[in-house]
Tab-separated table of C-alpha atoms in Angstrom:
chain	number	residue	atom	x	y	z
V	1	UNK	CA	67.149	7.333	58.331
V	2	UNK	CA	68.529	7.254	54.840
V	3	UNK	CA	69.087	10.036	52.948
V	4	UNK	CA	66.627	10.793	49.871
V	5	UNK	CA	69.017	11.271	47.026
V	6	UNK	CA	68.503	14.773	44.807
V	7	UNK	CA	66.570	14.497	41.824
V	8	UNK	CA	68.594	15.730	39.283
V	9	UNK	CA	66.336	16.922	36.211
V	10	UNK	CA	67.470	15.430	32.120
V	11	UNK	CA	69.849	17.500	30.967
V	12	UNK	CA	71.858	18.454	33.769
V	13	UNK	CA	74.086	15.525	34.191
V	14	UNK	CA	77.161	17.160	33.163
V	15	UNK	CA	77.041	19.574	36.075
V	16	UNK	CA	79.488	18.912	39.104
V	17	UNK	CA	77.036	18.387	41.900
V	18	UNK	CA	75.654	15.603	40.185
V	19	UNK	CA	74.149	12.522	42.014
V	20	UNK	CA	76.992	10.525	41.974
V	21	UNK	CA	80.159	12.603	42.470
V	22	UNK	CA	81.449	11.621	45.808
V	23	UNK	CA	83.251	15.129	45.881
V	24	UNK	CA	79.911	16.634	46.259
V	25	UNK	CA	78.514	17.817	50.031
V	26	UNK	CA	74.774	17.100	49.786
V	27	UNK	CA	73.939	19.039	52.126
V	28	UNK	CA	74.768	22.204	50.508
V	29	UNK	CA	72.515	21.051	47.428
V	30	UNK	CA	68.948	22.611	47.522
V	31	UNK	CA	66.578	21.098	45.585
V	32	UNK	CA	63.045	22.758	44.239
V	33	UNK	CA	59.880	21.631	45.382
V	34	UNK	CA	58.357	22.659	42.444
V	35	UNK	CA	60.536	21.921	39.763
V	36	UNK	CA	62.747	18.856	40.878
V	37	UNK	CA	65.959	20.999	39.771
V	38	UNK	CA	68.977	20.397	41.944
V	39	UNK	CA	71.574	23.592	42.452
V	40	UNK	CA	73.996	24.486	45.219
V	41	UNK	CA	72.977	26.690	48.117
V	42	UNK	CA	75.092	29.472	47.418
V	43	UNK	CA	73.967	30.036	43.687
V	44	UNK	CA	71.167	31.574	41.957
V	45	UNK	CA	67.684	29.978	42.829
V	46	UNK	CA	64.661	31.469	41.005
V	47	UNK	CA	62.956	28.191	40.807
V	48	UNK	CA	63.084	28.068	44.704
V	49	UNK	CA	59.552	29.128	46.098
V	50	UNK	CA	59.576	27.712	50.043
V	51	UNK	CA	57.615	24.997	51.256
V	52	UNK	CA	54.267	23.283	49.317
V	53	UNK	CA	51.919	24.844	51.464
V	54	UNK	CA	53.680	28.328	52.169
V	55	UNK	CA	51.527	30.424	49.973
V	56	UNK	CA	48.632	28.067	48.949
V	57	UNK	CA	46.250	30.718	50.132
V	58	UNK	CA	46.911	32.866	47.476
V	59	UNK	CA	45.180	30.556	45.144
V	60	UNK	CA	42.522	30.838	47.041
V	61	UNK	CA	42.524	34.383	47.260
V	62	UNK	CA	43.145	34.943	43.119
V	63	UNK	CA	40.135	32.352	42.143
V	64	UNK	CA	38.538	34.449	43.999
V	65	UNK	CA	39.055	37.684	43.062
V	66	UNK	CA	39.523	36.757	39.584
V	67	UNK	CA	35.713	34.845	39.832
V	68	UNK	CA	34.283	38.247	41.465
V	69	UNK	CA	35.746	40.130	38.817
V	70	UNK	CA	34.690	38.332	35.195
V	71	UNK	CA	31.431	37.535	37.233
V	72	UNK	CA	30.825	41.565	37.415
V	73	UNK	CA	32.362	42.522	34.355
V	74	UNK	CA	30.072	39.889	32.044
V	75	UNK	CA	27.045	39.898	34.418
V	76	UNK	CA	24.850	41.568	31.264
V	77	UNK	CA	25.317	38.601	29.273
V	78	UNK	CA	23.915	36.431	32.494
V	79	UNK	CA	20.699	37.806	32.415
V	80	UNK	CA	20.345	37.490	28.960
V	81	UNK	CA	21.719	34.090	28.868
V	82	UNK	CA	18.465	33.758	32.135
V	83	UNK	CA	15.938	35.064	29.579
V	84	UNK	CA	17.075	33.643	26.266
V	85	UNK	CA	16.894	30.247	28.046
V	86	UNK	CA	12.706	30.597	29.502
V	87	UNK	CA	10.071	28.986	28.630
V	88	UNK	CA	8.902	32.165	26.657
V	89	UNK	CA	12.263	31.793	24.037
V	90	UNK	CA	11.711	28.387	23.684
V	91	UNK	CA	8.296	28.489	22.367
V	92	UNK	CA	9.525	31.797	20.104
V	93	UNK	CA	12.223	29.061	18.469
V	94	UNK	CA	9.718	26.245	18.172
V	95	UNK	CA	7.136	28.673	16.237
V	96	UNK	CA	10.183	29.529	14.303
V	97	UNK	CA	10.823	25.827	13.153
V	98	UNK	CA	7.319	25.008	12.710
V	99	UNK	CA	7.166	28.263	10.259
V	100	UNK	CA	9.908	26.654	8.119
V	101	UNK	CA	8.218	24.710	5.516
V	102	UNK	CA	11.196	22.971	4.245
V	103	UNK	CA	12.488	22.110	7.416
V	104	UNK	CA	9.469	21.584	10.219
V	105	UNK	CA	11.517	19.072	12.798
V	106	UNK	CA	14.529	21.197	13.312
V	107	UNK	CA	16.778	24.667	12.880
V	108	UNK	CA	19.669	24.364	11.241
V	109	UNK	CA	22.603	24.631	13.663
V	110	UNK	CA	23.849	27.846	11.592
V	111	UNK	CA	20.614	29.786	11.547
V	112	UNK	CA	19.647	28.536	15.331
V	113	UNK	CA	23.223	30.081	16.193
V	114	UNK	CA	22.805	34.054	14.420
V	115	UNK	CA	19.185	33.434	15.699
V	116	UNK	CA	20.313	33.076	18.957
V	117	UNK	CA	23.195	36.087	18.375
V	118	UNK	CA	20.306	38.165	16.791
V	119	UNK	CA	17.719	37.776	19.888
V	120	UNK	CA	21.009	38.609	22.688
V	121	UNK	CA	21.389	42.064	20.675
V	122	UNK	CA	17.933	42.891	21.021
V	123	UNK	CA	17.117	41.753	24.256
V	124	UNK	CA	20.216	43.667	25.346
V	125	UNK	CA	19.070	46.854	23.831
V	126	UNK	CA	15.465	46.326	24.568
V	127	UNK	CA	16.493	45.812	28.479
V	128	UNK	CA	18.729	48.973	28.854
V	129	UNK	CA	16.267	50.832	27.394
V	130	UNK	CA	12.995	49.886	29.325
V	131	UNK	CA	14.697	49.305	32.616
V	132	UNK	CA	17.728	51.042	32.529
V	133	UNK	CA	21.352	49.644	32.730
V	134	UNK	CA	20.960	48.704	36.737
V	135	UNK	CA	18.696	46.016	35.277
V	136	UNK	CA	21.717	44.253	33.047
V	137	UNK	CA	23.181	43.418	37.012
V	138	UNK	CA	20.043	41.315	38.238
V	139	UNK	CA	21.060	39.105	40.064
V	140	UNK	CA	24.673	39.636	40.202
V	141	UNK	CA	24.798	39.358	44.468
V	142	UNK	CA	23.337	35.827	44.932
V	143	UNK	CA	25.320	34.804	41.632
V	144	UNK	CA	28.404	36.521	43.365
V	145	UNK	CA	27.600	34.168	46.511
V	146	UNK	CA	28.269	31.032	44.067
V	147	UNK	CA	30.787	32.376	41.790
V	148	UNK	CA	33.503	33.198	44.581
V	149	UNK	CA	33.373	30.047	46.717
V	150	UNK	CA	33.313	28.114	43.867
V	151	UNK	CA	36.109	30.022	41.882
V	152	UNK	CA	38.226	30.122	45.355
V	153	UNK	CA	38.192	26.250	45.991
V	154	UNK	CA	38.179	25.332	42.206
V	155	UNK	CA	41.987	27.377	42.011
V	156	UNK	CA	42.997	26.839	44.993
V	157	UNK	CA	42.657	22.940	44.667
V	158	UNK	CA	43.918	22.811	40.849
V	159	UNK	CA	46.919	25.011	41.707
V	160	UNK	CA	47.984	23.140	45.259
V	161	UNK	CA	47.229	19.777	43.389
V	162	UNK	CA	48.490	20.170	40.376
V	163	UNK	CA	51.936	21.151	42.246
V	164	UNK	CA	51.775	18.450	44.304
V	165	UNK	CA	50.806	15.347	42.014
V	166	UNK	CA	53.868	16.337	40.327
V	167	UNK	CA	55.990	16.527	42.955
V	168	UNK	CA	55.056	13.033	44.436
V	169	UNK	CA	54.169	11.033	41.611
V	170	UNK	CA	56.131	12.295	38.656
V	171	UNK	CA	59.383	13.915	39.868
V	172	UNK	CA	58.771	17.130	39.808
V	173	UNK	CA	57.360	17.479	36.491
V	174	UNK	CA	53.888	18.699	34.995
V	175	UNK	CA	52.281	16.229	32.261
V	176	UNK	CA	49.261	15.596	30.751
V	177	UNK	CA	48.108	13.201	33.133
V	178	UNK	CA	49.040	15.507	36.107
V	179	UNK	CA	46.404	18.287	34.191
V	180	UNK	CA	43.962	15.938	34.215
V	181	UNK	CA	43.999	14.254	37.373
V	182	UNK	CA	44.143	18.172	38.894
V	183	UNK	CA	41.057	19.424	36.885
V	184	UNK	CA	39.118	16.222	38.538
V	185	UNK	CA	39.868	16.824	41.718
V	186	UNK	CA	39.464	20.250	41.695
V	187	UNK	CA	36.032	19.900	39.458
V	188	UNK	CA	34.728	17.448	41.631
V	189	UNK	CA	35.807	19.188	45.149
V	190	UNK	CA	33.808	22.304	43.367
V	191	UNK	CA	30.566	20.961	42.544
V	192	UNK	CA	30.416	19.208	45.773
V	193	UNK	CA	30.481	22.191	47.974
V	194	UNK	CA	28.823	24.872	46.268
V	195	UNK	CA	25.637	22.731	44.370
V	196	UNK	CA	23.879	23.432	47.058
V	197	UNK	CA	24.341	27.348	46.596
V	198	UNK	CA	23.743	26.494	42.970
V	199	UNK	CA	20.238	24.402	43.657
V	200	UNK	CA	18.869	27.811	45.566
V	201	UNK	CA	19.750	29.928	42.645
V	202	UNK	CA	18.325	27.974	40.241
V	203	UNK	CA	14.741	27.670	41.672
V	204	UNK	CA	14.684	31.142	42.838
V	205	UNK	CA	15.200	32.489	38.937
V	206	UNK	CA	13.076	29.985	37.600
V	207	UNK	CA	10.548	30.939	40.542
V	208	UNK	CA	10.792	34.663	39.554
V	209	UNK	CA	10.397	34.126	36.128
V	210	UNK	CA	7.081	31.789	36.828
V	211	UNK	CA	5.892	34.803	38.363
V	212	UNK	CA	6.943	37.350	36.377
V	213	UNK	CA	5.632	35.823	33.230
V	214	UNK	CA	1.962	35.715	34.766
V	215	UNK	CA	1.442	39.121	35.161
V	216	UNK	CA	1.499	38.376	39.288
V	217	UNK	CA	-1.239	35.863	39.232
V	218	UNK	CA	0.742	33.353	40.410
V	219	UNK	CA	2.645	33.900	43.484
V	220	UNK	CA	6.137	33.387	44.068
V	221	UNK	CA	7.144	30.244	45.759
V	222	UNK	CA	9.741	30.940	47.281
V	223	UNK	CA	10.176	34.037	49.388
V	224	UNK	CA	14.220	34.542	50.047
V	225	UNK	CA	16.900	31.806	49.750
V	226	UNK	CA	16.244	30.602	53.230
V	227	UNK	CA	12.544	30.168	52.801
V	228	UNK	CA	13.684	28.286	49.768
V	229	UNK	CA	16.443	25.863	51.411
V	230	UNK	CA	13.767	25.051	54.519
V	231	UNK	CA	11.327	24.206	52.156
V	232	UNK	CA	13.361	21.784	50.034
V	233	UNK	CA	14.569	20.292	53.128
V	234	UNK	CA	10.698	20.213	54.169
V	235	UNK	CA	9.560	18.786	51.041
V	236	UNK	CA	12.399	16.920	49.755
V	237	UNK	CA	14.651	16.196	52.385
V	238	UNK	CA	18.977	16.607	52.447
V	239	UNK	CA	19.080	15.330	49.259
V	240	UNK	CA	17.177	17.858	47.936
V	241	UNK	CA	19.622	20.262	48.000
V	242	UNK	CA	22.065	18.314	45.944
V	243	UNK	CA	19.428	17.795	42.736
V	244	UNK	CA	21.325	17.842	39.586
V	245	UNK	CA	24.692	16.528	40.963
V	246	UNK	CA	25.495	13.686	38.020
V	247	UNK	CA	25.063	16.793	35.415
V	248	UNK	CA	27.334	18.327	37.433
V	249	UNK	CA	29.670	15.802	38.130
V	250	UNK	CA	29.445	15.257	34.342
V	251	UNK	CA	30.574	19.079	33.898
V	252	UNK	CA	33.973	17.813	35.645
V	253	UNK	CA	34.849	17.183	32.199
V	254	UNK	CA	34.320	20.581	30.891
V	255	UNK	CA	36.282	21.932	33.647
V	256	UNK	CA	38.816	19.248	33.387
V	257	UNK	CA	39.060	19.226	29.724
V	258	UNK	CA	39.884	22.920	29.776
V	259	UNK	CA	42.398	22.910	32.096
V	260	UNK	CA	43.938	20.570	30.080
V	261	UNK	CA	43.859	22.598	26.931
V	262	UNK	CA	44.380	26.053	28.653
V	263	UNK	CA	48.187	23.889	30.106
V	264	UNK	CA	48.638	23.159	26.375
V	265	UNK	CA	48.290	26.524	24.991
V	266	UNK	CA	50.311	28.177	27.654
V	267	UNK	CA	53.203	25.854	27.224
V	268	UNK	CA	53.014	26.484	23.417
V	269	UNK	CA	52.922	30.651	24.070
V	270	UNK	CA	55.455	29.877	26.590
V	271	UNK	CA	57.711	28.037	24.371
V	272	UNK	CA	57.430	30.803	21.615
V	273	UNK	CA	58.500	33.099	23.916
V	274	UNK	CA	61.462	31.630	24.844
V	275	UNK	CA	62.752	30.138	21.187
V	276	UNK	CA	62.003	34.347	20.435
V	277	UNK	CA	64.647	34.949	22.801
V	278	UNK	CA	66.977	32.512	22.200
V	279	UNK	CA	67.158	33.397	18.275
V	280	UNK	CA	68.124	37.407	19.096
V	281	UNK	CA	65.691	38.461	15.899
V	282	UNK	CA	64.180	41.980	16.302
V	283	UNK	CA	60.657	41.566	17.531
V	284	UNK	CA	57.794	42.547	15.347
V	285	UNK	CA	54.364	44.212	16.218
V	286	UNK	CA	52.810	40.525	15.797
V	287	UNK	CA	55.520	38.876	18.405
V	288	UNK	CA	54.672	41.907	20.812
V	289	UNK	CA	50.851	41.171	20.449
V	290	UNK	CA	51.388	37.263	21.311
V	291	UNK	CA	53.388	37.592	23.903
V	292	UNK	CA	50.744	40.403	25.923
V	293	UNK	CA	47.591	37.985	25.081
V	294	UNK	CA	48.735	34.494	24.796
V	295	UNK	CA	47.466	33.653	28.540
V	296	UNK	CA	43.649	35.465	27.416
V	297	UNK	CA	43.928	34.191	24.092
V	298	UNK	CA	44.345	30.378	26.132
V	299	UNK	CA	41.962	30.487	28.419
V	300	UNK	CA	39.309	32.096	25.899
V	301	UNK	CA	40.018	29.169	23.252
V	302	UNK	CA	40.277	26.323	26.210
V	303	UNK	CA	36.843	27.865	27.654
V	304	UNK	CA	35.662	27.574	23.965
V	305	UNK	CA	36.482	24.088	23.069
V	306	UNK	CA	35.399	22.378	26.416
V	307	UNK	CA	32.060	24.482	26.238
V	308	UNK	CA	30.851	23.658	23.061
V	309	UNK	CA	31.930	20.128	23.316
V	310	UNK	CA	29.987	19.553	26.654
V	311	UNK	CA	27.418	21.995	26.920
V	312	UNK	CA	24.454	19.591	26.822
V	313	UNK	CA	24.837	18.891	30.626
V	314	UNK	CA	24.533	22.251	31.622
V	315	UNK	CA	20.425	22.228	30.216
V	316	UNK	CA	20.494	19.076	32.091
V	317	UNK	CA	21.720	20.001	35.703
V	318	UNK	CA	19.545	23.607	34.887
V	319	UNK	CA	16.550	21.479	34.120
V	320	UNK	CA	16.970	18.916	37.124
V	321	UNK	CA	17.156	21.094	39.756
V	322	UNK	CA	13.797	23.230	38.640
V	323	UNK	CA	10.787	22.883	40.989
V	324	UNK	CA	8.416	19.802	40.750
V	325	UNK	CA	5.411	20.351	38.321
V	326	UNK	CA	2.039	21.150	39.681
V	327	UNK	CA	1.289	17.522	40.959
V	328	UNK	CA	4.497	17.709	42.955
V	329	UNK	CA	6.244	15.176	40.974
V	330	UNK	CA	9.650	16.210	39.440
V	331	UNK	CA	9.105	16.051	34.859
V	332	UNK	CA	13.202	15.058	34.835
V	333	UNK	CA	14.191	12.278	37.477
V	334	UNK	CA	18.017	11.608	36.924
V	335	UNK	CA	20.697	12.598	34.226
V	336	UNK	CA	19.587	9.750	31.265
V	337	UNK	CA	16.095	10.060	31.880
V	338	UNK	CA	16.459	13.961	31.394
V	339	UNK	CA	18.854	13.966	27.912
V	340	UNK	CA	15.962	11.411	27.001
V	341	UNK	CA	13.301	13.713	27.281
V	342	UNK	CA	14.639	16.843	25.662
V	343	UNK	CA	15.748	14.882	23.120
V	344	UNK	CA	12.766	13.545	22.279
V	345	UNK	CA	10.491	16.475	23.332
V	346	UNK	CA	13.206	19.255	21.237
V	347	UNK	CA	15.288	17.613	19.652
V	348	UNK	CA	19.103	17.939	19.163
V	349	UNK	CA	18.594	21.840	19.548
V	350	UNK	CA	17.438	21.533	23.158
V	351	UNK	CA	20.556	19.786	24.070
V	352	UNK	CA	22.240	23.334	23.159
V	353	UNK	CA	19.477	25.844	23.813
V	354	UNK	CA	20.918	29.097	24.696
V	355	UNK	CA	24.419	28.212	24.224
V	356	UNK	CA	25.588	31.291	22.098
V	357	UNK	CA	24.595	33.314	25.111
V	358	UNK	CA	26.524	31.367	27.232
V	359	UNK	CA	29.599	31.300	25.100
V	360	UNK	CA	29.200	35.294	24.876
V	361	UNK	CA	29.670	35.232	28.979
V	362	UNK	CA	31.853	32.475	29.929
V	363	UNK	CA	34.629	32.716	26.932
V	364	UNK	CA	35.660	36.393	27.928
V	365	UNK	CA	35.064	35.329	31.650
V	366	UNK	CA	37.103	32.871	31.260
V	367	UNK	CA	39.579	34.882	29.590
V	368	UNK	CA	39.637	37.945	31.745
V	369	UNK	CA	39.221	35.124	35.008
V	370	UNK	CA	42.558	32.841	34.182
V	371	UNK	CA	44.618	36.220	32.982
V	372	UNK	CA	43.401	37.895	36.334
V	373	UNK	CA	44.756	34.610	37.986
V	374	UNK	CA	48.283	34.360	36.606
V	375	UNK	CA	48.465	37.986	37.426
V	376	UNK	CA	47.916	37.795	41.243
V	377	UNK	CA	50.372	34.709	41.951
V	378	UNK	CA	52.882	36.695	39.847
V	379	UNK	CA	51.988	39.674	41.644
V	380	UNK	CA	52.557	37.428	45.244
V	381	UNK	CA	55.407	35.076	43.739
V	382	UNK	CA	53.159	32.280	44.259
V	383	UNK	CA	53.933	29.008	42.528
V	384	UNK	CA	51.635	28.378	39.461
């Protein structure tokens, strides 16, 4: 079997165990499986980190964690984000329009947003002071069941891809491309296995809220999750379970998209860092605060930017996987049909209803989530 020559990385040519000195013994040459870089056995190896697979699980384990963690830490802004999004807000911000003489069809995107700012504050108060602060965690144990499985696989795939497109497709080094294709693999190996977790949550808040919002005159639907999964299996068969799947596929490119940009940010932080170093000046306050929050600052921006610019899908998959209406026939049937009828039913402003609450929660999640992340394969000497 022939020999697979080294890979010897741009820049290193002039070194003497390059590819084609004859002097050299390849087999004393150890080359990184993560970075494609080429040095001799006896000398320094930092980029060396063992085999592809040898500790893949702890990318399991820090999605995990991390996911547990921002899920806990931000769960306040969930419920609100729950309530700011019923039936009962909605009407509040169509009364609100209607009440605006010179401007009847729609908010503008400015007020709608310190509207929706204003309302969060309140409702926050209003909740911690009628029910008491165990009532800002509603919810938190059957979001909990979502958030870590999903968080898990969604890290562990990016990270174990991400290492491994590069090291079989593009010798060894991370581009663009290798971001991207990573984020869709690991968005669409998410959504797959946890909608179904997703699809019970979903009908059981909306179910709750049904209730809740008639005094108790209507009963609940749907007694526990199980109840709820045999009855959509009952009613609406295997495929029940996996109702709102194109919005979520579509969400691939939120997750992808800020993978993408969170790799961009870190590279530039990264760079900073190192062209600091290199240039011996005396470090000022400023330097010291980049370097301890450019990862949070990254994934907070990256979170920001992919939210905003594809937010619309998450009303959609919310709104697809509700319960049928009273006649048992579903109001939203597939992903066009639904942006269709909020658009025409609320206009542009139902595309992003309750989005400042959800950029309140998910931009320091996903801060405090990817920081949490970076710390734990550091922690391990896991390859990131």
């Amino acid at each position: 079997m022939a020999q697979r020559q080294p890979n010897i990385v741009p820049g290193q040519e002039d070194r003497p165990f390059q590819h084609n000195s004859a002097s050299v013994d390849r087999s004393a040459l150890i080359q990184s499986r993560e970075t494609g870089i080429v040095t001799p056995e006896e000398s320094p190896r930092p980029q060396a980190k063992g085999l592809p697979f040898a500790k893949s699980w702890v990318h399991l384990m820090a999605g995990g964690i991390a996911g547990m963690t921002a899920a806990t830490v931000t769960a306040p802004l969930d419920v609100l984000k729950t309530r700011l999004q019923s039936d009962i807000y909605q009407a509040q911000l169509r009364a609100a329009r209607a009440a605006n003489a010179h401007n009847a069809v729609y908010m503008n995107p400015a007020r709608a947003a310190v509207h929706h700012l204003s309302e969060t504050l309140q409702i926050l108060n209003a909740v911690y002071r009628t029910e008491g602060w165990r009532a800002l965690f509603k919810g938190l144990g059957p979001n909990l069941v979502g958030v870590v499985p999903a968080r898990s696989i969604n890290f562990f795939v990016y990270g174990n891809g991400k290492r491994l497109i590069s090291e079989h497709w593009n010798r060894g080094e991370e581009a663009p491309w290798v971001f991207m294709t990573a984020g869709i693999a690991a968005g669409v190996a998410t959504s797959t296995a946890t909608n179904p977790i997703w699809m019970v949550k979903t009908r059981l808040q909306l179910d709750k809220n049904v209730s809740e919002r008639s005094g108790g005159a209507m009963q609940r639907r749907y007694r526990n999750s199980l109840d709820c999964v045999r009855q959509i299996l009952r009613d609406e068969g295997m495929r029940g379970l996996y109702k709102g799947m194109s919005a979520s596929y579509l969400g691939v490119a939120e997750s992808t998209m800020q993978w993408v940009l969170y790799e961009h940010f870190k590279a530039y932080f990264v760079g900073r860092e190192t062209r600091l170093v290199a240039s011996g000046k005396e470090r000022t306050w400023w330097d010291n605060t980049v370097s301890w929050t450019g990862n949070f600052g990254s994934a907070g921006g990256a979170k920001l930017i992919a939210a905003v610019l594809a937010y619309p899908h998450e009303v959609a998959r919310t709104r697809l996987r509700q319960a049928p209406m009273a006649d048992g026939k579903p109001k939203y049937t597939g992903l066009w049909q639904c942006f269709r009828v909020v658009w025409v039913e609320e206009g542009l402003m139902g595309l992003y209803g309750g989005l400042t609450p959800h950029l309140l929660r998910t931009v320091p999640s996903a801060a405090l989530m990817f920081t949490m992340y970076e710390g734990i394969l550091r922690l391990f000497g896991a390859p990131k």
